[in-house]
mmCIF file of C-alpha atoms and ligand atoms in Angstrom:
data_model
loop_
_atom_site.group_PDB
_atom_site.id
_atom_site.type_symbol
_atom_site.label_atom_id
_atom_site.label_comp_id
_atom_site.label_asym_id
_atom_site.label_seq_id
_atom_site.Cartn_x
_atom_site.Cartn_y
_atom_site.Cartn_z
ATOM 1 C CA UNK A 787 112.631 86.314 89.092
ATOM 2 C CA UNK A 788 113.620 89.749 89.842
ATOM 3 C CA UNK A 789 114.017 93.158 88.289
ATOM 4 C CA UNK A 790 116.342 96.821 88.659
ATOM 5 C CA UNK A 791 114.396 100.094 88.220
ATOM 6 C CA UNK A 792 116.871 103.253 87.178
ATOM 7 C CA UNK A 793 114.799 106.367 88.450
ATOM 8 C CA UNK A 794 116.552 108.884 86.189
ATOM 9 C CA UNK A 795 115.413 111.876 88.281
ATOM 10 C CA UNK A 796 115.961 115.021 85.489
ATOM 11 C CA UNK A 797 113.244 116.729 83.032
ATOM 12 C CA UNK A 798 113.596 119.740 80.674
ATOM 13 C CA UNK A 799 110.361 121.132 82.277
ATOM 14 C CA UNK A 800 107.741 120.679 85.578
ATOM 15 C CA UNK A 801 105.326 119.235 84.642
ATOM 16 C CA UNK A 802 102.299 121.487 86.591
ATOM 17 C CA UNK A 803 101.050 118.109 88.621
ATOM 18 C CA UNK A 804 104.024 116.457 88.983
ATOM 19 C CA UNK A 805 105.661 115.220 92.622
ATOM 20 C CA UNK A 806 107.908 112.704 91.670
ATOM 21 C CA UNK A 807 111.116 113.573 92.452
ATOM 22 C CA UNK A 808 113.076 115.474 89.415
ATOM 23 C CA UNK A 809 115.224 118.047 88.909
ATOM 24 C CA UNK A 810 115.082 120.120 85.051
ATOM 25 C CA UNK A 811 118.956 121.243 86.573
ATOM 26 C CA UNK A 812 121.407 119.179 84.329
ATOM 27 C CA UNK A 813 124.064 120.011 86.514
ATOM 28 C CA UNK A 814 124.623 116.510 88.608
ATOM 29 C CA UNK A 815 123.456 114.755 85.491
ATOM 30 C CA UNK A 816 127.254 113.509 85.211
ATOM 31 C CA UNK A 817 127.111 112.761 89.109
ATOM 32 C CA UNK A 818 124.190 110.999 89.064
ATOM 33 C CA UNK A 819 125.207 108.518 86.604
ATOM 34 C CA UNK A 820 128.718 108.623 88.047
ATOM 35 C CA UNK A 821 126.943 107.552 91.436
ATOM 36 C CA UNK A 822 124.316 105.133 90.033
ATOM 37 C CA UNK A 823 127.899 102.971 88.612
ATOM 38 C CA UNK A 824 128.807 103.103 92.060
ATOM 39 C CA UNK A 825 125.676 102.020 92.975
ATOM 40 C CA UNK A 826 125.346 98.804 90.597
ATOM 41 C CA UNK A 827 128.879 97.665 91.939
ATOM 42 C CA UNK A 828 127.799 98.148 95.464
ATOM 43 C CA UNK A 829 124.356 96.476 94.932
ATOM 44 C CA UNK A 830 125.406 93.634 93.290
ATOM 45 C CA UNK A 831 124.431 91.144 95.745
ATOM 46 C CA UNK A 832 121.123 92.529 96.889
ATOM 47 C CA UNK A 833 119.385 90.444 94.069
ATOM 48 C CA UNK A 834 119.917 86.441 94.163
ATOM 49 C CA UNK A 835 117.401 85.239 91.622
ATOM 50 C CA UNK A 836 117.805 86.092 87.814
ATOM 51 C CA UNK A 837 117.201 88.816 86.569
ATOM 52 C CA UNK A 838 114.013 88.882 83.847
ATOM 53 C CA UNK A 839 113.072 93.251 84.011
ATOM 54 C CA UNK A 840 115.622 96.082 83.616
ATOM 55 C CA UNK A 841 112.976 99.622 83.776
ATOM 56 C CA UNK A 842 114.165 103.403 83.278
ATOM 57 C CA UNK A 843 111.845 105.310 84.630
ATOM 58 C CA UNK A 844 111.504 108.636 85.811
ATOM 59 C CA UNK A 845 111.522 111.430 85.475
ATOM 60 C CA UNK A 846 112.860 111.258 81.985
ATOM 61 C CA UNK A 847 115.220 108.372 80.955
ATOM 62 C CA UNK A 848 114.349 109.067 77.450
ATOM 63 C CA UNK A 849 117.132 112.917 78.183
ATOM 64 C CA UNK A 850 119.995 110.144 79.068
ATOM 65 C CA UNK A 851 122.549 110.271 75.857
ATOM 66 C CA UNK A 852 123.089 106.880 74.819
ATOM 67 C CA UNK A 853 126.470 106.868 75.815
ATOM 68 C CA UNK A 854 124.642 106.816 79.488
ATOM 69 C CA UNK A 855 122.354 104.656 78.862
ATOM 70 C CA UNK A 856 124.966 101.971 77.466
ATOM 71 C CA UNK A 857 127.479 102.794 80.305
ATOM 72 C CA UNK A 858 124.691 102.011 82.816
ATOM 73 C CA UNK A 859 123.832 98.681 80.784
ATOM 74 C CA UNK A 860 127.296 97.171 80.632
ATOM 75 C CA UNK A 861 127.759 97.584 84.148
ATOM 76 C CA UNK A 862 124.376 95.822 84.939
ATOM 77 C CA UNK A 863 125.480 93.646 82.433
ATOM 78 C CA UNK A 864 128.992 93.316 84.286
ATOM 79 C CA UNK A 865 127.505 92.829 87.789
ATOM 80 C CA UNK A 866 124.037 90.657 87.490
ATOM 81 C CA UNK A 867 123.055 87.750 85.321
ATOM 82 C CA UNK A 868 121.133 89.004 82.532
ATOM 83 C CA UNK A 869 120.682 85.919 80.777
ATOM 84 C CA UNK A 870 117.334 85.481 81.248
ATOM 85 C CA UNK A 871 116.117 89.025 80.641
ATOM 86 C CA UNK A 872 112.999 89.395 78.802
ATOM 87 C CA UNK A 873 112.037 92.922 78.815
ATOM 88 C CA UNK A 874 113.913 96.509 79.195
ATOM 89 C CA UNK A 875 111.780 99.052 79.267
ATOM 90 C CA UNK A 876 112.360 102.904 78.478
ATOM 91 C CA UNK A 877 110.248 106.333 79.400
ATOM 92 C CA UNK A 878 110.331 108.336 76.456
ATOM 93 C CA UNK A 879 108.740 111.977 76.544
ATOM 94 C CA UNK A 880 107.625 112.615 72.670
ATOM 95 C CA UNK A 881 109.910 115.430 72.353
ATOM 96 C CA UNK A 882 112.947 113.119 72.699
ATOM 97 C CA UNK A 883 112.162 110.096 70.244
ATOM 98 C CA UNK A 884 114.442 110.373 67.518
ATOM 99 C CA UNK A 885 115.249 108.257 64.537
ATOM 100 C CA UNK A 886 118.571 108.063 65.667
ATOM 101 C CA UNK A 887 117.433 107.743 69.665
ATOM 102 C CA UNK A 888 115.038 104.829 68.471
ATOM 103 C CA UNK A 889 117.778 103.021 66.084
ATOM 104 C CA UNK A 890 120.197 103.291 69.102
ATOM 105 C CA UNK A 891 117.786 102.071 71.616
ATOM 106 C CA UNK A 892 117.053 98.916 69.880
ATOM 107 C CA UNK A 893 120.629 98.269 69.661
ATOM 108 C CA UNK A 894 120.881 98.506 73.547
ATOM 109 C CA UNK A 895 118.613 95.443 73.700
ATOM 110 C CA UNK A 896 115.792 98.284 74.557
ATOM 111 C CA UNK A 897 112.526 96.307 73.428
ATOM 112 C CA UNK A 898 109.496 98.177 75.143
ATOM 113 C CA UNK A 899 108.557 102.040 75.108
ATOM 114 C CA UNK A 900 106.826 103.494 77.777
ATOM 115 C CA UNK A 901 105.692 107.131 75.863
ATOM 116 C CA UNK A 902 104.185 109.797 77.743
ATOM 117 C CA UNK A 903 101.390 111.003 75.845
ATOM 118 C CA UNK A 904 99.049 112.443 78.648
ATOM 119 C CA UNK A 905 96.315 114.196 76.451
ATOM 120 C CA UNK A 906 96.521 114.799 72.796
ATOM 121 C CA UNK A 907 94.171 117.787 73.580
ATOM 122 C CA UNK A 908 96.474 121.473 73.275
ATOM 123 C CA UNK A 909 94.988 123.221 76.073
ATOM 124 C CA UNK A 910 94.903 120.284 78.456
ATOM 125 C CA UNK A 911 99.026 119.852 77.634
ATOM 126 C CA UNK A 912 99.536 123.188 78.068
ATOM 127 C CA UNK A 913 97.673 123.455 81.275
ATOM 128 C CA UNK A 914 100.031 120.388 82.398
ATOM 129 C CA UNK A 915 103.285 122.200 81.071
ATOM 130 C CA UNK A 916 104.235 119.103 79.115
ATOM 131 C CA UNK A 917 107.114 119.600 77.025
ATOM 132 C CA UNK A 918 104.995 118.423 73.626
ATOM 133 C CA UNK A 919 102.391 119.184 71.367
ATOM 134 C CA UNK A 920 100.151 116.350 70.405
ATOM 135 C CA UNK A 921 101.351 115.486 66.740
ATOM 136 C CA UNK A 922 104.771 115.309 68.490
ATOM 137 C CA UNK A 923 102.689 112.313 70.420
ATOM 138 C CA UNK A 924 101.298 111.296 67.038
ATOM 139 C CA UNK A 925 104.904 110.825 65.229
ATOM 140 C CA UNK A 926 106.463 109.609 68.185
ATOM 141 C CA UNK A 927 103.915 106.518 68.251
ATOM 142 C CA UNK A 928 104.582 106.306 64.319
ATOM 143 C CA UNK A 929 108.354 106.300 64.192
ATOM 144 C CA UNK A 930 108.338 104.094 67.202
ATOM 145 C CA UNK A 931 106.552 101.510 65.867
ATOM 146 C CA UNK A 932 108.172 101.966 62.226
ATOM 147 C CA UNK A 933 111.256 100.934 63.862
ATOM 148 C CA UNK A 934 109.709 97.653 65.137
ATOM 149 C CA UNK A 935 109.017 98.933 68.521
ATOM 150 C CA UNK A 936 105.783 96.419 68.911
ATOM 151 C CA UNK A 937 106.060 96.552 72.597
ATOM 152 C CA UNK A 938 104.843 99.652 73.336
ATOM 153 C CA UNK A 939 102.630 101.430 75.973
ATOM 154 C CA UNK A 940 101.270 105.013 76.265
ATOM 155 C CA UNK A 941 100.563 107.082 79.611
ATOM 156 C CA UNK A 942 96.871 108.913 79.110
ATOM 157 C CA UNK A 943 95.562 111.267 81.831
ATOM 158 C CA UNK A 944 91.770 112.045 82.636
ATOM 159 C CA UNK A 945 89.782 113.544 84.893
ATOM 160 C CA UNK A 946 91.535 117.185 83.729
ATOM 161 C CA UNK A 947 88.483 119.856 84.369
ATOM 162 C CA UNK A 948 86.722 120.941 81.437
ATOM 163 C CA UNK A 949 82.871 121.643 80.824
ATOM 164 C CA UNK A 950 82.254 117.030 79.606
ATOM 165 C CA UNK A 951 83.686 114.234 78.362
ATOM 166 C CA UNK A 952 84.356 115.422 75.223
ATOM 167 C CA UNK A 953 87.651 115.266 75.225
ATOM 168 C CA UNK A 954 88.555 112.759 76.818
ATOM 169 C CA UNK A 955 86.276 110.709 74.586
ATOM 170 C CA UNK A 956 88.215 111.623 71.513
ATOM 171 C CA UNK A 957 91.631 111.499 73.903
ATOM 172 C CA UNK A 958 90.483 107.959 73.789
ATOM 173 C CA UNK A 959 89.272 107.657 70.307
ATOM 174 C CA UNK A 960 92.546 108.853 69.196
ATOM 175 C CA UNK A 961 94.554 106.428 71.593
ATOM 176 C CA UNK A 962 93.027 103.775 69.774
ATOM 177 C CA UNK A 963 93.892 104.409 66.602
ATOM 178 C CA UNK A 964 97.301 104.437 67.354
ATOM 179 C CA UNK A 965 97.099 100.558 68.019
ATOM 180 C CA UNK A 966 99.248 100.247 70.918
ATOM 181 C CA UNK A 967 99.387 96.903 72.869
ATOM 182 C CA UNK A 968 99.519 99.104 76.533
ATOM 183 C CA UNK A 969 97.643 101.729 77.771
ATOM 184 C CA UNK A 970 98.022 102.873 81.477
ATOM 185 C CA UNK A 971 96.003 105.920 82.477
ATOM 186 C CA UNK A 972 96.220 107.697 85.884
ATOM 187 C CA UNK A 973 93.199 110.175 86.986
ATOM 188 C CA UNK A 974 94.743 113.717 87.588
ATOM 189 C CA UNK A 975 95.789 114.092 91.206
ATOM 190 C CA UNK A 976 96.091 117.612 92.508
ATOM 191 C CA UNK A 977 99.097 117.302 94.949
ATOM 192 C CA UNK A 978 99.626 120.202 97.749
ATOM 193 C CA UNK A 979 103.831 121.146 96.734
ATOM 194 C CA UNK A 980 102.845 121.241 92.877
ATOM 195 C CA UNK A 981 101.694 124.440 90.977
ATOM 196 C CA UNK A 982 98.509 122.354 90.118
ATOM 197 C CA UNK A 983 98.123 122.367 94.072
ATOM 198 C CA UNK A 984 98.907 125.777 94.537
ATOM 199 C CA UNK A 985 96.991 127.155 91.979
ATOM 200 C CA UNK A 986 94.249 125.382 93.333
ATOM 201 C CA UNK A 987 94.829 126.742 96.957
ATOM 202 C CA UNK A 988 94.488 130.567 95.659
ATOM 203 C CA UNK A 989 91.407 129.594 93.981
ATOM 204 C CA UNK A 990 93.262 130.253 90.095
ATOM 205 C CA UNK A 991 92.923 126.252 89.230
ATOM 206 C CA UNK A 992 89.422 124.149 90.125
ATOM 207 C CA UNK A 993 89.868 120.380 90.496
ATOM 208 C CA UNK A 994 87.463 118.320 88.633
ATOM 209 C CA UNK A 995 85.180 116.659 91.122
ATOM 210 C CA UNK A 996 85.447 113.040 92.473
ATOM 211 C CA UNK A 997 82.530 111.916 90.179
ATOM 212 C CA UNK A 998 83.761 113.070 86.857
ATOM 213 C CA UNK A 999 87.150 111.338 87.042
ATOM 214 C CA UNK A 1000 84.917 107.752 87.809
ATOM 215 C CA UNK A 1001 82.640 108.811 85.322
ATOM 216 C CA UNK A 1002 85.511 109.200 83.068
ATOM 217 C CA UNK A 1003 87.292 105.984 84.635
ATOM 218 C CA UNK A 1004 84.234 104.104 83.937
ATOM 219 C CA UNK A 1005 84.278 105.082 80.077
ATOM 220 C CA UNK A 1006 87.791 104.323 79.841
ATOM 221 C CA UNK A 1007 87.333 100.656 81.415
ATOM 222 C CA UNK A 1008 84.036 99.622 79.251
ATOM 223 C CA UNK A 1009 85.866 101.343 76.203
ATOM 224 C CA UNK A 1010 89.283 99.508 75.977
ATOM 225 C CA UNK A 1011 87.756 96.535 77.322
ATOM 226 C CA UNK A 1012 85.472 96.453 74.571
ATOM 227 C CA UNK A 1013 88.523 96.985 72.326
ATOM 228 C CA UNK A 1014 90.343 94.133 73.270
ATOM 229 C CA UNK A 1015 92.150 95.707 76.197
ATOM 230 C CA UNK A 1016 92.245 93.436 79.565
ATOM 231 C CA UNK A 1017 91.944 95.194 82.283
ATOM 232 C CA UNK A 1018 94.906 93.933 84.573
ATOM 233 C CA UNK A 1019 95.749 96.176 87.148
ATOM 234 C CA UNK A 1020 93.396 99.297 88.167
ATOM 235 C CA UNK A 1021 95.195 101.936 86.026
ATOM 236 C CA UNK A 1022 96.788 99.404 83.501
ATOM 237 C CA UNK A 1023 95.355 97.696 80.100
ATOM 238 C CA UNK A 1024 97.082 95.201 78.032
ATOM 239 C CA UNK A 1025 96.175 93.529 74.882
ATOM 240 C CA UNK A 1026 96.971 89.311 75.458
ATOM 241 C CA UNK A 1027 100.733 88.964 75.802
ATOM 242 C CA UNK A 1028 101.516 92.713 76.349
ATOM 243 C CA UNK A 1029 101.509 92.780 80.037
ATOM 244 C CA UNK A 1030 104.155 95.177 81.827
ATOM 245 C CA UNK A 1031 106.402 92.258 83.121
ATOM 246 C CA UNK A 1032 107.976 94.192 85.386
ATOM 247 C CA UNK A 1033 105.157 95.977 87.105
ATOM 248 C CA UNK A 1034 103.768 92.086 87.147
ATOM 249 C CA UNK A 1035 106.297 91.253 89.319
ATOM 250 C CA UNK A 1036 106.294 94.214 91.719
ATOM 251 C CA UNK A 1037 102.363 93.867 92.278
ATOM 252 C CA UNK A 1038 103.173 90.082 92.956
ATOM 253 C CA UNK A 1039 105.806 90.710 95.507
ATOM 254 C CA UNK A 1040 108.932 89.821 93.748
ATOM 255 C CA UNK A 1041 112.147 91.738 94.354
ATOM 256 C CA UNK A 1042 113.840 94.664 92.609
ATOM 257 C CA UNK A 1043 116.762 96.140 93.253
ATOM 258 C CA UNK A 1044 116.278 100.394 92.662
ATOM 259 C CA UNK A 1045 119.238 102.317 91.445
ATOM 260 C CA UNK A 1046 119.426 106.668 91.532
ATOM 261 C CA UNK A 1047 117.848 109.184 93.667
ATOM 262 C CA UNK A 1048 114.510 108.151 95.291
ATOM 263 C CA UNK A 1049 114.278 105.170 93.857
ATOM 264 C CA UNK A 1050 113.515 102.267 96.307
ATOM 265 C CA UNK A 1051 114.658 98.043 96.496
ATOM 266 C CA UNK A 1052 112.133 95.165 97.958
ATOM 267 C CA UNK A 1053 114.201 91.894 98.729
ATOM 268 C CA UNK A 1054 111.095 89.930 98.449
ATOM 269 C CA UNK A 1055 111.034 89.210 101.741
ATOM 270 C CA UNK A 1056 110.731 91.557 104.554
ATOM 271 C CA UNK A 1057 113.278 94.589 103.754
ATOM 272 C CA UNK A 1058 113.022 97.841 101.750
ATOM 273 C CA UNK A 1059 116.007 100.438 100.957
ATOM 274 C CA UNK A 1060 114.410 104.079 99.975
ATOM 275 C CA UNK A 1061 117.246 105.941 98.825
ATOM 276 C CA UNK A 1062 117.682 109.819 99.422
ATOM 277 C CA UNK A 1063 115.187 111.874 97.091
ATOM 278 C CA UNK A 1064 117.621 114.757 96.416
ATOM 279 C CA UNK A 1065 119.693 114.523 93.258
ATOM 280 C CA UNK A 1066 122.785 116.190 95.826
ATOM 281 C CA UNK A 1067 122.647 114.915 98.843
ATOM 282 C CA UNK A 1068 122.915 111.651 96.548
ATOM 283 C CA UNK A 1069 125.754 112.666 94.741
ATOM 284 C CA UNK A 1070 127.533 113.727 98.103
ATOM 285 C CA UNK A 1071 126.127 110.488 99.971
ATOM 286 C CA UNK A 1072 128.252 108.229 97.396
ATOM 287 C CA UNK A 1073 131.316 110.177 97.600
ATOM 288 C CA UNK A 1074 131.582 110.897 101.098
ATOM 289 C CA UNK A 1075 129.584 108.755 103.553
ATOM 290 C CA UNK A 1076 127.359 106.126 101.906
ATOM 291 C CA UNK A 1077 125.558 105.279 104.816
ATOM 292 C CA UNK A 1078 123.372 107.814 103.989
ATOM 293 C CA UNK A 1079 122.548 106.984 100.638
ATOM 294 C CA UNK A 1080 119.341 105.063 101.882
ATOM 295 C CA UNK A 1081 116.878 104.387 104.697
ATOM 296 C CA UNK A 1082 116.321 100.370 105.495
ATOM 297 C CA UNK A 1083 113.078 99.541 106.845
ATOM 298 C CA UNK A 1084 112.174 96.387 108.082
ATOM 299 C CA UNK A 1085 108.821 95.148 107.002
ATOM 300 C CA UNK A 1086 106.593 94.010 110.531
ATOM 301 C CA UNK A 1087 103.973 91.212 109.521
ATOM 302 C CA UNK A 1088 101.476 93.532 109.684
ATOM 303 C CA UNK A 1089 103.155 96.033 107.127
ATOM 304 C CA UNK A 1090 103.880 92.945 105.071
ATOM 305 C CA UNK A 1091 99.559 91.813 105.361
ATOM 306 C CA UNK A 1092 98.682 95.822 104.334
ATOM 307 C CA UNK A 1093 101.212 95.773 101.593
ATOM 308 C CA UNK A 1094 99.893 92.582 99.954
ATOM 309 C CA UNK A 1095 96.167 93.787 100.336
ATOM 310 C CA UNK A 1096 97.260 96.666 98.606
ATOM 311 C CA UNK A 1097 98.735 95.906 95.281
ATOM 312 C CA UNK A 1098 97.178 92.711 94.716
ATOM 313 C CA UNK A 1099 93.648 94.376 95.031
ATOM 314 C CA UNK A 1100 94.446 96.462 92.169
ATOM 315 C CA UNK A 1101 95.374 93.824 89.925
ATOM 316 C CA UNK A 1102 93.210 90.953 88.008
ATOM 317 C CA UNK A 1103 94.504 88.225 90.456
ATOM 318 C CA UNK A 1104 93.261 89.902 93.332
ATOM 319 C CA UNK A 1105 94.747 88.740 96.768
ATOM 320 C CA UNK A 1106 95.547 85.034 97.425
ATOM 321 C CA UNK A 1107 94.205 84.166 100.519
ATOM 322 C CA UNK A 1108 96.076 81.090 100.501
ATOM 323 C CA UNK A 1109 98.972 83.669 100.660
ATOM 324 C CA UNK A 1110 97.956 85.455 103.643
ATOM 325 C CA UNK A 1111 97.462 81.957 105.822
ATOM 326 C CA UNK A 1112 100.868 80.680 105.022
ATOM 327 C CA UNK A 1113 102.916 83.419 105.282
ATOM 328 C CA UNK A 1114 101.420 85.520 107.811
ATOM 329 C CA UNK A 1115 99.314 83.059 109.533
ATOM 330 C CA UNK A 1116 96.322 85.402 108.704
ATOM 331 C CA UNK A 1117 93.006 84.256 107.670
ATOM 332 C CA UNK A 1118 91.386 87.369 106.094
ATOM 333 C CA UNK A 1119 87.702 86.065 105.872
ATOM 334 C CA UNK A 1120 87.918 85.476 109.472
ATOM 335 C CA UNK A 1121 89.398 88.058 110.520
ATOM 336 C CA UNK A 1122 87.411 90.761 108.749
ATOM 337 C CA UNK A 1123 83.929 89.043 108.124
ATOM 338 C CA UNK A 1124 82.261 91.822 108.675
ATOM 339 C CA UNK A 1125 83.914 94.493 106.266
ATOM 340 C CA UNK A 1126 83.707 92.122 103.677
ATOM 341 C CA UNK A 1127 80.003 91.408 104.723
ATOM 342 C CA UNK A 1128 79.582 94.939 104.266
ATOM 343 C CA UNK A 1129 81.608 95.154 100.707
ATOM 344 C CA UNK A 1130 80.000 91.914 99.359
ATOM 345 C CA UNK A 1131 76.363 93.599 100.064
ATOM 346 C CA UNK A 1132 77.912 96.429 98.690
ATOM 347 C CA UNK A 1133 78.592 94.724 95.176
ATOM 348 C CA UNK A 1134 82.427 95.425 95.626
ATOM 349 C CA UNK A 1135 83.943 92.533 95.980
ATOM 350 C CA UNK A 1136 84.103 88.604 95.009
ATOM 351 C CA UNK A 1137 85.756 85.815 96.122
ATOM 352 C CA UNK A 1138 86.917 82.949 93.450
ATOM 353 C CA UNK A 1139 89.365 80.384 93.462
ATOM 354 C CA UNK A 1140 90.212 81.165 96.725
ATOM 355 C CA UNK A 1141 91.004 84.958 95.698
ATOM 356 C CA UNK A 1142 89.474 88.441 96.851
ATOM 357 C CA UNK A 1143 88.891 90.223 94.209
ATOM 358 C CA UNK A 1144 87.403 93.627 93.453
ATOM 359 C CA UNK A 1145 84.368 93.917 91.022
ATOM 360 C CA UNK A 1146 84.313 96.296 88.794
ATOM 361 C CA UNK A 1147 82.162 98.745 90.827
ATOM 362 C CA UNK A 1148 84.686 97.942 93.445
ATOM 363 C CA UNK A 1149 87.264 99.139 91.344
ATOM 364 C CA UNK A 1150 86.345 102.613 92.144
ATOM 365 C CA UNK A 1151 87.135 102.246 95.992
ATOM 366 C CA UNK A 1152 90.448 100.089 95.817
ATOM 367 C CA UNK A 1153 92.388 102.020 98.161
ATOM 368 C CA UNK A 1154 89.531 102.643 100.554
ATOM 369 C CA UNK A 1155 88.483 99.320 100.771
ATOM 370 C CA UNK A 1156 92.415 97.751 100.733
ATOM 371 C CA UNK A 1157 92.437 100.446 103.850
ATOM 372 C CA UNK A 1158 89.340 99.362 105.893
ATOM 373 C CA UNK A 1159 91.107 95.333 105.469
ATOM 374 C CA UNK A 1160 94.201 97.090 106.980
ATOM 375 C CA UNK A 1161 95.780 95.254 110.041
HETATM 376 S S1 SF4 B 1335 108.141 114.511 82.574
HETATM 377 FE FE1 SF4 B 1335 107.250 113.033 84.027
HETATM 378 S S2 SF4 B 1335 108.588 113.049 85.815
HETATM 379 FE FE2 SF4 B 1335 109.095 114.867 84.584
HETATM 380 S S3 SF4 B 1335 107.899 116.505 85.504
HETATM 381 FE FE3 SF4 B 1335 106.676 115.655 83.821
HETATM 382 S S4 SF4 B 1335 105.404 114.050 84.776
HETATM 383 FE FE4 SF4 B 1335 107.034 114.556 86.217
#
């Protein structure tokens, strides 16, 4: 099983936390795509299994006309077997879902929305510069679904400043009722390079502190759970079934191919391809010399031990020991008895089946406690 990620690097506006890589220029759009053709020709035997994900992400895939997008899907079409695909999934900013967008979508083979809600509270999307209000989030959701768009998921962000929880309790409240199968939600991260970050560092923006986004994390775990929601991957709920397939298989180490400006490939094995975050030097990489598209890097054994610790302790399967012995000859409760002494007395984690896994009070310290297991 494997999967190819488009990272569609353009959005009408900055969003004021933002540091993916984007550009709201629409001057290389044409280039871009031009290159990421080029791209899917040149790539074509970096995958060898089947191919069961196709992802547009971003950025915003959702700006591509659908001429793009169906250029872009012949040629993966053209170059990889696609026989076995089971889900294609599309970012879609509110502003740009359409009638005509969602009618056109669905006739790509398009068959899971990934909308970008963020807050359906005014002040909180203004503060974020998002390019919608919140009923535009409201009859996105609608229309979506009217056109049979079942598979979808919503982005929600907390941990935005404000006096309580007030709003993001009815953030929430409102989420539900829009009975959506997928709910990720991210806690706001206040990033040095974005005006969020900036703001922050002349004193104009306060940060909410560290224990009102887990307070608010907290609420947002015992809430969907208690709605239905399983809790699958730290940031990421899914009603039975609805499970991002393609995230699935990135947490579980299975390889992608990435196609565009900073996006990045795993062959599943030991190698990784980052390609050139600049929507330019990408465009002038292709056409001129394309050995500098991207940056190979081969994965050491302990890289490959950190990187497995890492995304499978965020997920419900938690990290298979059995894993570690065979492929990296590394016996983890050996090896680091007495951090996970220390974590067990702790209440973070639990072992079962063989697995580490985080409880839910360890949920709260993933990345610190995937970094103390570091090799
Ligand atoms: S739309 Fe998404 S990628 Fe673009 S600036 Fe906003 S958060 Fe970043």
């Amino acid at each position: 099983m494997s999967g190819i990620y488009f990272h569609i690097p353009f959005c009408k506006q900055a969003c004021h936390y933002c540091d993916f890589h984007f550009s709201t220029s629409m001057k290389l759009k044409n280039n871009v795509v031009e290159g990421m053709l080029w791209e899917l020709d040149f790539q074509k035997e970096y995958l060898r299994e089947n191919i069961e994900t196709i992802y547009f992400g971003g950025g915003t895939p959702s700006i591509l006309s659908i001429q793009e997008l169906e250029t872009l899907l012949d040629r993966v079409h053209k170059n990889f077997d696609t026989s076995q695909v089971k889900e294609l999934t599309l970012e879609a900013n509110p502003d740009d879902i359409t009638k005509e967008k969602l009618t056109a979508w669905k006739k790509l083979g398009i068959n899971r929305l990934s909308i970008g809600l963020q807050s359906f509270y005014g002040p909180h999307l203004t503060l974020m510069n998002r390019a919608h209000n919140a009923q535009e989030s409201l009859n996105a959701v609608k229309m979506s679904q009217d056109h049979g768009f079942d598979n979808l998921t919503i982005d929600l962000i907390y941990g935005i400043p404000f006096k309580d929880h007030s709003i993001w309790h009815k953030d929430l409240e409102t989420a539900l009722s829009l009975e959506v199968p997928h709910i990720s939600s991210y806690c706001l991260t206040v990033e040095d390079k974005t005006a969020l970050g900036v703001w922050a560092k002349k004193g104009k923006f306060k940060p909410a502190d560290d224990e009102f986004g887990a307070e608010q994390f907290e609420h947002l775990v015992s809430k969907l759970k208690s709605n239905g929601y399983e809790h699958y991957e730290i940031s990421n709920f899914a009603k039975p079934g609805f499970y991002s397939q393609h995230n699935s298989a990135y947490w579980k180490g299975k390889p992608y191919l990435g196609i565009g400006p900073g996006a990045h490939s795993f062959d599943g094995k030991t190698s990784r391809q980052f390609n050139v975050s600049n929507n330019s030097k990408y465009v002038k990489a292709i056409e001129q010399d394309q050995l500098l598209l991207f940056d190979k890097e081969d994965l050491s054994r302990e890289d490959g031990i950190n990187e497995y610790l890492l995304t499978t302790l965020r997920t419900i399967w938690g990290c298979d020991l059995s894993v570690l012995k065979e492929k990296y000859q590394f016996d983890l409760l050996v090896e680091m008895k007495t951090e996970l002494e220390r974590f067990h007395q702790q209440e973070w984690i639990v072992v079962e089946n063989n697995h580490l896994k985080l409880s839910e009070k360890g949920k709260l310290f993933a990345d610190q406690i995937a970094s103390e297991l570091f090799v």
